[in-house]
Coordinates of C-alpha atoms in Angstrom, one line a residue:
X1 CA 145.3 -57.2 -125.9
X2 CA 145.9 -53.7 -124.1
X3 CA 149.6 -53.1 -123.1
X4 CA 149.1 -50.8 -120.4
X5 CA 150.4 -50.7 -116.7
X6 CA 148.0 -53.8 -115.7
X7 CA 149.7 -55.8 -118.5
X8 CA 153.1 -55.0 -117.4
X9 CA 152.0 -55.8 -114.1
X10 CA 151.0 -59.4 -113.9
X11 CA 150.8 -60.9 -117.4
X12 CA 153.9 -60.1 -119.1
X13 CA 155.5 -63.0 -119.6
X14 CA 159.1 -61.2 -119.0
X15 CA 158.1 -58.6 -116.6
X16 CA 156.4 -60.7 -114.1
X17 CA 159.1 -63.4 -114.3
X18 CA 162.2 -60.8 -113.9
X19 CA 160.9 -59.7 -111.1
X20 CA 160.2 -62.9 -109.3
X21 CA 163.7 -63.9 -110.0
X22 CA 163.9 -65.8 -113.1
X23 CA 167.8 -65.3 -114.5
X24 CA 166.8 -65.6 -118.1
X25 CA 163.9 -63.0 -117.7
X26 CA 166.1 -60.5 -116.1
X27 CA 168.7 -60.5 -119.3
X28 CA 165.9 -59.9 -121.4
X29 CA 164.6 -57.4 -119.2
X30 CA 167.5 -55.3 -118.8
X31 CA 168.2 -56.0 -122.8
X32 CA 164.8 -54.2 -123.2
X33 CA 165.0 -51.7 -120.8
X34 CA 168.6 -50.8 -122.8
X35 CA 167.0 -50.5 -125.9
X36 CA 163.8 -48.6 -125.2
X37 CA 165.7 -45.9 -122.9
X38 CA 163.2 -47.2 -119.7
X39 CA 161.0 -50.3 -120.8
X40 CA 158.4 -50.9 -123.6
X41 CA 155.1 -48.8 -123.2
X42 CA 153.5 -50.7 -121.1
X43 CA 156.3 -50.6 -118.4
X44 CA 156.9 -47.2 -118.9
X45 CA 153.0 -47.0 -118.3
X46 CA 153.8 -49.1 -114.8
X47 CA 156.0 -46.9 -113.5
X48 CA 153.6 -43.5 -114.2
X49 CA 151.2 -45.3 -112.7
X50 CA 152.8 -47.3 -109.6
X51 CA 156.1 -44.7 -109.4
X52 CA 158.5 -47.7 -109.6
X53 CA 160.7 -49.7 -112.7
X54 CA 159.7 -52.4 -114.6
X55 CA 162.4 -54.5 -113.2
X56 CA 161.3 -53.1 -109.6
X57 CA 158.7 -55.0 -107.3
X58 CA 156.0 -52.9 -105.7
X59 CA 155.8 -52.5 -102.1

C-alpha cells in the first residue's frame, strides 16, 4: 500500500474519519499531528499536494 496524498485522502482510516467528525479520530489526529511536527507522510504529502492540513476538509 502507497501512503501518499491519495491515501491520506480517502482511505485513512483516521484521516478521513477526523475530518467527517468522528470525536475519537480527531484525538488521534491531533495526537499525531503533535508528534510528527504536521502529520505522517502521507498527510504531509496531502497538504503539498491539495495546500490544506490533514485535519482540514478540502473545498
Amino acid at each position: 500500500m502507497k501512503l501518499d496524498a491519495e491515501f491520506c485522502e480517502s482511505k485513512c482510516p483516521v484521516c478521513t474519519r477526523a475530518r467527517n467528525g468522528n470525536v475519537i479520530a480527531r484525538v488521534f489526529q491531533k495526537l499525531e499531528m503533535l508528534l510528527t511536527f504536521g502529520g505522517c507522510p502521507a498527510g504531509r504529502d496531502r497538504q503539498k499536494k491539495y495546500g490544506v492540513k490533514p485535519n482540514e476538509k478540502r473545498s
